[in-house]
CSV table of C-alpha atoms in Angstrom, one decimal:
chain,number,residue,atom,x,y,z
A,1,GLN,CA,-0.2,0.2,-0.1
A,2,LEU,CA,1.3,3.5,-1.0
A,3,GLN,CA,2.1,5.7,2.0
A,4,LEU,CA,3.7,8.9,2.5
A,5,GLN,CA,5.4,9.9,5.8
A,6,GLU,CA,6.8,13.2,6.5
A,7,SER,CA,9.4,14.4,9.1
A,8,GLY,CA,11.5,16.5,10.4
A,9,PRO,CA,11.5,19.4,12.9
A,10,GLY,CA,8.5,20.8,14.6
A,11,LEU,CA,10.1,24.5,15.5
A,12,VAL,CA,12.6,26.4,13.5
A,13,LYS,CA,14.2,29.7,14.6
A,14,PRO,CA,13.6,32.6,12.3
A,15,SER,CA,16.0,33.1,9.4
A,16,GLU,CA,17.1,29.3,9.8
A,17,THR,CA,16.7,26.5,7.4
A,18,LEU,CA,13.6,24.3,7.0
A,19,SER,CA,14.6,20.7,6.5
A,20,LEU,CA,11.9,18.0,5.7
A,21,THR,CA,11.6,14.7,4.3
A,22,CYS,CA,9.4,12.5,3.0
A,23,ALA,CA,9.6,8.7,3.0
A,24,VAL,CA,7.8,6.9,0.6
A,25,SER,CA,6.6,3.0,0.9
A,26,GLY,CA,5.1,1.0,-1.7
A,27,VAL,CA,6.5,2.7,-4.9
A,28,SER,CA,9.6,3.6,-6.1
A,29,VAL,CA,10.2,7.5,-6.1
A,30,GLY,CA,12.4,6.3,-9.1
A,31,ASP,CA,9.3,5.2,-10.8
A,32,PHE,CA,9.2,7.3,-14.2
A,33,SER,CA,5.7,7.3,-13.9
A,34,TYR,CA,4.9,9.7,-11.2
A,35,TYR,CA,6.2,13.2,-10.2
A,36,TRP,CA,6.0,14.4,-6.7
A,37,GLY,CA,5.4,17.6,-5.0
A,38,TRP,CA,4.8,19.1,-1.8
A,39,VAL,CA,2.3,21.6,-0.5
A,40,ARG,CA,1.8,23.4,2.5
A,41,GLN,CA,-1.0,24.9,4.4
A,42,ALA,CA,-1.0,28.1,7.1
A,43,PRO,CA,-3.2,27.6,10.2
A,44,GLY,CA,-6.4,28.1,9.4
A,45,LYS,CA,-5.4,29.1,5.5
A,46,GLY,CA,-5.9,27.4,2.2
A,47,LEU,CA,-3.4,25.0,0.6
A,48,GLU,CA,-0.4,26.4,-1.2
A,49,TRP,CA,1.5,24.3,-3.8
A,50,ILE,CA,5.8,24.5,-2.8
A,51,GLY,CA,6.8,22.6,-6.1
A,52,SER,CA,7.3,19.4,-7.8
A,53,ILE,CA,10.1,17.2,-8.7
A,54,TYR,CA,10.8,14.4,-10.9
A,55,TYR,CA,13.2,11.3,-10.4
A,56,THR,CA,15.5,12.7,-12.5
A,57,GLY,CA,15.9,15.3,-10.3
A,58,SER,CA,13.7,18.1,-12.3
A,59,THR,CA,12.0,20.7,-10.4
A,60,TYR,CA,9.4,23.2,-11.0
A,61,TYR,CA,9.1,25.4,-7.5
A,62,ARG,CA,6.5,28.0,-6.8
A,63,PRO,CA,8.2,31.6,-8.0
A,64,SER,CA,7.8,33.1,-4.5
A,65,LEU,CA,10.1,30.5,-3.1
A,66,GLN,CA,12.1,29.5,-5.7
A,67,SER,CA,15.2,31.4,-4.0
A,68,ARG,CA,14.9,29.7,-1.0
A,69,LEU,CA,14.1,26.3,-1.5
A,70,GLU,CA,15.4,23.6,-3.0
A,71,MET,CA,14.0,19.8,-3.3
A,72,SER,CA,15.1,16.6,-3.9
A,73,VAL,CA,14.7,12.7,-4.2
A,74,ASP,CA,16.7,9.9,-2.6
A,75,ILE,CA,16.2,6.9,-5.0
A,76,SER,CA,18.0,4.6,-2.6
A,77,LYS,CA,16.7,5.7,0.0
A,78,ASN,CA,13.2,6.2,-1.3
A,79,TYR,CA,12.7,9.7,-0.1
A,80,LEU,CA,11.9,13.3,-1.0
A,81,SER,CA,13.5,16.2,0.8
A,82,LEU,CA,12.6,19.6,0.8
A,83,ARG,CA,14.7,22.4,2.3
A,84,LEU,CA,13.8,26.0,2.6
A,85,THR,CA,16.2,28.8,3.8
A,86,THR,CA,16.1,32.1,5.7
A,87,THR,CA,12.7,31.0,7.2
A,88,THR,CA,10.3,33.6,8.3
A,89,ALA,CA,6.8,33.5,10.8
A,90,ALA,CA,4.9,33.1,7.3
A,91,ASP,CA,6.7,30.0,6.5
A,92,SER,CA,4.6,28.1,9.5
A,93,GLY,CA,2.1,25.9,8.7
A,94,THR,CA,1.3,22.2,7.8
A,95,TYR,CA,3.4,20.4,4.9
A,96,TYR,CA,2.6,18.1,3.0
A,97,CYS,CA,4.3,16.1,0.5
A,98,ALA,CA,2.1,14.5,-2.2
A,99,ARG,CA,2.4,12.0,-5.6
A,100,HIS,CA,1.2,13.4,-8.9
A,101,GLN,CA,-0.9,10.9,-10.5
A,102,LYS,CA,1.4,10.7,-13.4
A,103,PHE,CA,4.3,11.6,-15.1
A,104,ASP,CA,3.4,15.5,-15.2
A,105,TRP,CA,3.5,17.8,-12.8
A,106,LEU,CA,0.4,19.3,-14.0
A,107,TYR,CA,-1.5,16.3,-13.0
A,108,ALA,CA,-3.7,16.2,-9.8
A,109,PHE,CA,-2.4,14.8,-6.6
A,110,ASP,CA,-3.7,11.5,-6.0
A,111,VAL,CA,-1.7,10.4,-2.7
A,112,TRP,CA,-1.1,12.4,0.0
A,113,GLY,CA,0.9,12.4,3.6
A,114,ARG,CA,-0.3,13.3,6.6
A,115,GLY,CA,1.0,16.4,6.9
A,116,ILE,CA,3.5,18.0,9.8
A,117,LEU,CA,3.1,20.9,11.5
A,118,VAL,CA,5.7,23.4,11.3
A,119,SER,CA,6.1,26.4,13.4
A,120,VAL,CA,8.7,29.3,12.8
A,121,SER,CA,9.5,31.0,16.1
A,122,SER,CA,12.2,32.1,18.2
B,1,GLN,CA,-3.5,35.3,-2.8
B,2,SER,CA,-5.0,32.6,-5.2
B,3,VAL,CA,-5.8,33.2,-9.0
B,4,LEU,CA,-8.7,30.7,-8.3
B,5,THR,CA,-11.4,32.2,-6.7
B,6,GLN,CA,-13.9,30.2,-4.7
B,7,PRO,CA,-17.0,31.4,-2.1
B,8,PRO,CA,-16.0,31.2,1.3
B,9,SER,CA,-19.1,28.9,2.0
B,10,VAL,CA,-21.9,27.0,0.6
B,11,SER,CA,-24.9,25.5,2.5
B,12,GLY,CA,-27.9,23.2,2.3
B,13,ALA,CA,-30.0,21.0,3.8
B,14,PRO,CA,-29.4,17.0,4.1
B,15,GLY,CA,-30.2,15.9,0.3
B,16,GLN,CA,-30.5,18.9,-1.8
B,17,ARG,CA,-27.8,19.6,-4.1
B,18,VAL,CA,-25.2,22.4,-4.0
B,19,THR,CA,-22.4,23.3,-6.2
B,20,ILE,CA,-19.1,25.4,-5.6
B,21,SER,CA,-17.6,27.5,-8.3
B,22,CYS,CA,-14.0,28.2,-8.9
B,23,SER,CA,-13.2,31.3,-11.2
B,24,GLY,CA,-9.8,31.9,-12.8
B,25,SER,CA,-8.8,33.4,-15.9
B,26,SER,CA,-7.1,33.0,-19.5
B,27,SER,CA,-3.9,32.0,-17.9
B,28,ASN,CA,-4.9,29.3,-16.0
B,29,ILE,CA,-8.3,27.5,-16.2
B,30,GLY,CA,-9.7,29.2,-19.5
B,31,GLY,CA,-6.1,28.5,-20.8
B,32,GLY,CA,-7.8,24.7,-21.2
B,33,TYR,CA,-5.6,23.5,-17.8
B,34,ASP,CA,-7.1,20.9,-16.3
B,35,VAL,CA,-8.9,21.5,-12.8
B,36,HIS,CA,-8.9,19.1,-10.0
B,37,TRP,CA,-10.9,19.2,-6.9
B,38,TYR,CA,-10.1,17.9,-3.4
B,39,ARG,CA,-11.8,17.8,0.1
B,40,GLN,CA,-10.5,18.3,3.0
B,41,VAL,CA,-11.9,17.4,6.7
B,42,PRO,CA,-9.9,19.7,9.1
B,43,GLY,CA,-7.2,18.1,10.6
B,44,GLU,CA,-6.9,15.8,8.0
B,45,ALA,CA,-4.7,15.7,4.6
B,46,PRO,CA,-6.8,16.8,1.4
B,47,LYS,CA,-8.4,14.0,-0.5
B,48,LEU,CA,-8.6,13.9,-4.2
B,49,LEU,CA,-12.5,14.0,-5.3
B,50,ILE,CA,-12.0,15.1,-9.2
B,51,TYR,CA,-9.1,15.3,-11.7
B,52,GLY,CA,-9.1,16.2,-15.1
B,53,ASP,CA,-12.4,18.6,-14.8
B,54,ILE,CA,-15.0,15.7,-14.8
B,55,HIS,CA,-13.3,12.5,-14.0
B,56,ARG,CA,-13.5,10.7,-10.4
B,57,PRO,CA,-10.9,8.3,-8.4
B,58,SER,CA,-11.9,4.5,-7.7
B,59,GLY,CA,-14.0,5.0,-4.5
B,60,VAL,CA,-15.6,8.5,-5.2
B,61,PRO,CA,-19.3,8.3,-4.9
B,62,ASP,CA,-20.9,9.9,-8.2
B,63,ARG,CA,-22.8,12.5,-5.9
B,64,PHE,CA,-19.8,14.1,-6.6
B,65,SER,CA,-19.3,15.8,-10.3
B,66,GLY,CA,-17.2,18.6,-11.7
B,67,SER,CA,-17.7,20.4,-14.9
B,68,LYS,CA,-15.7,23.5,-16.8
B,69,SER,CA,-16.8,26.4,-19.0
B,70,GLY,CA,-14.7,29.2,-20.1
B,71,SER,CA,-12.5,30.1,-17.2
B,72,SER,CA,-14.8,28.5,-14.8
B,73,ALA,CA,-15.3,25.1,-13.2
B,74,SER,CA,-17.7,24.0,-10.7
B,75,LEU,CA,-17.9,21.1,-8.4
B,76,ALA,CA,-21.5,19.4,-7.7
B,77,ILE,CA,-22.6,17.3,-5.1
B,78,THR,CA,-26.1,15.9,-4.8
B,79,GLY,CA,-27.9,13.9,-2.2
B,80,LEU,CA,-26.0,16.1,0.2
B,81,GLN,CA,-25.0,14.5,3.5
B,82,ALA,CA,-23.7,15.1,6.8
B,83,GLU,CA,-20.2,13.5,5.9
B,84,ASP,CA,-20.2,16.3,3.1
B,85,GLU,CA,-19.2,18.7,5.8
B,86,ALA,CA,-15.8,19.6,5.2
B,87,ASP,CA,-13.5,22.1,2.6
B,88,TYR,CA,-13.2,22.0,-0.7
B,89,TYR,CA,-10.6,23.2,-3.1
B,90,CYS,CA,-10.0,23.2,-6.9
B,91,GLN,CA,-6.3,23.2,-8.2
B,92,SER,CA,-5.3,24.0,-11.6
B,93,HIS,CA,-2.0,25.7,-13.3
B,94,ASP,CA,-1.0,29.1,-14.5
B,95,SER,CA,0.8,29.7,-17.0
B,96,ARG,CA,2.3,33.3,-15.6
B,97,LEU,CA,5.4,33.7,-14.1
B,98,SER,CA,7.2,30.1,-15.1
B,99,GLY,CA,4.3,28.6,-14.7
B,100,SER,CA,2.8,27.5,-11.1
B,101,ASN,CA,0.5,25.2,-9.5
B,102,VAL,CA,-2.5,27.2,-8.2
B,103,PHE,CA,-5.3,26.2,-5.5
B,104,GLY,CA,-8.3,28.1,-5.0
B,105,THR,CA,-9.3,29.9,-2.1
B,106,GLY,CA,-11.3,27.0,-0.5
B,107,THR,CA,-15.0,26.7,0.0
B,108,THR,CA,-16.5,25.2,3.5
B,109,VAL,CA,-19.4,23.2,2.5
B,110,ILE,CA,-22.0,23.4,5.5
B,111,VAL,CA,-25.0,20.8,5.8
B,112,LEU,CA,-27.8,22.3,7.3
């Protein structure tokens, strides 16, 4: 059964780097059939697409985050990673990793992790 | 601020039909990009409800249907049930600024 599980620190100090991983089970992140992505949700707010990545390392980032964002895949360990530098309180929220239905980042997200709550605060 | 606008809330009595609109522009929905819909119960992860404008994933009841016309899309829920009370989001792609996936502002469905 396909499962995604986010992990990382629940608290990050302002200006520091937020690093999250997403462990994938049930399918290889190296499967050419799928793109993978990250979505976040500020407390009480709507969903916000962060970026998407293919197993080749090809990435598409939210333009407003592009200068601070780095996403990667580790095929050997079967997980995804997200790094967001120079964080502020506006980066607080629940972060989800998710799978695109097919091999294009325009496809819908059909499988989601449970999410991880991150707070950026001193 | 999202480029896809949804009403903050819609409500209906059990058994009724409600629709949720998702209004975009020529750079997203009107540009022919697919629209997807998600349902999110507070405290839980979103769940895919409709993909590619009109298609339901396996396991989604046929009470849920999607449509698209011009620069707008809609999600209809017929035979409203108490369990349908949740937040609903549309999603599409916007071709501006090097391209970006975008979500709608979200709509809370209230079952009276």
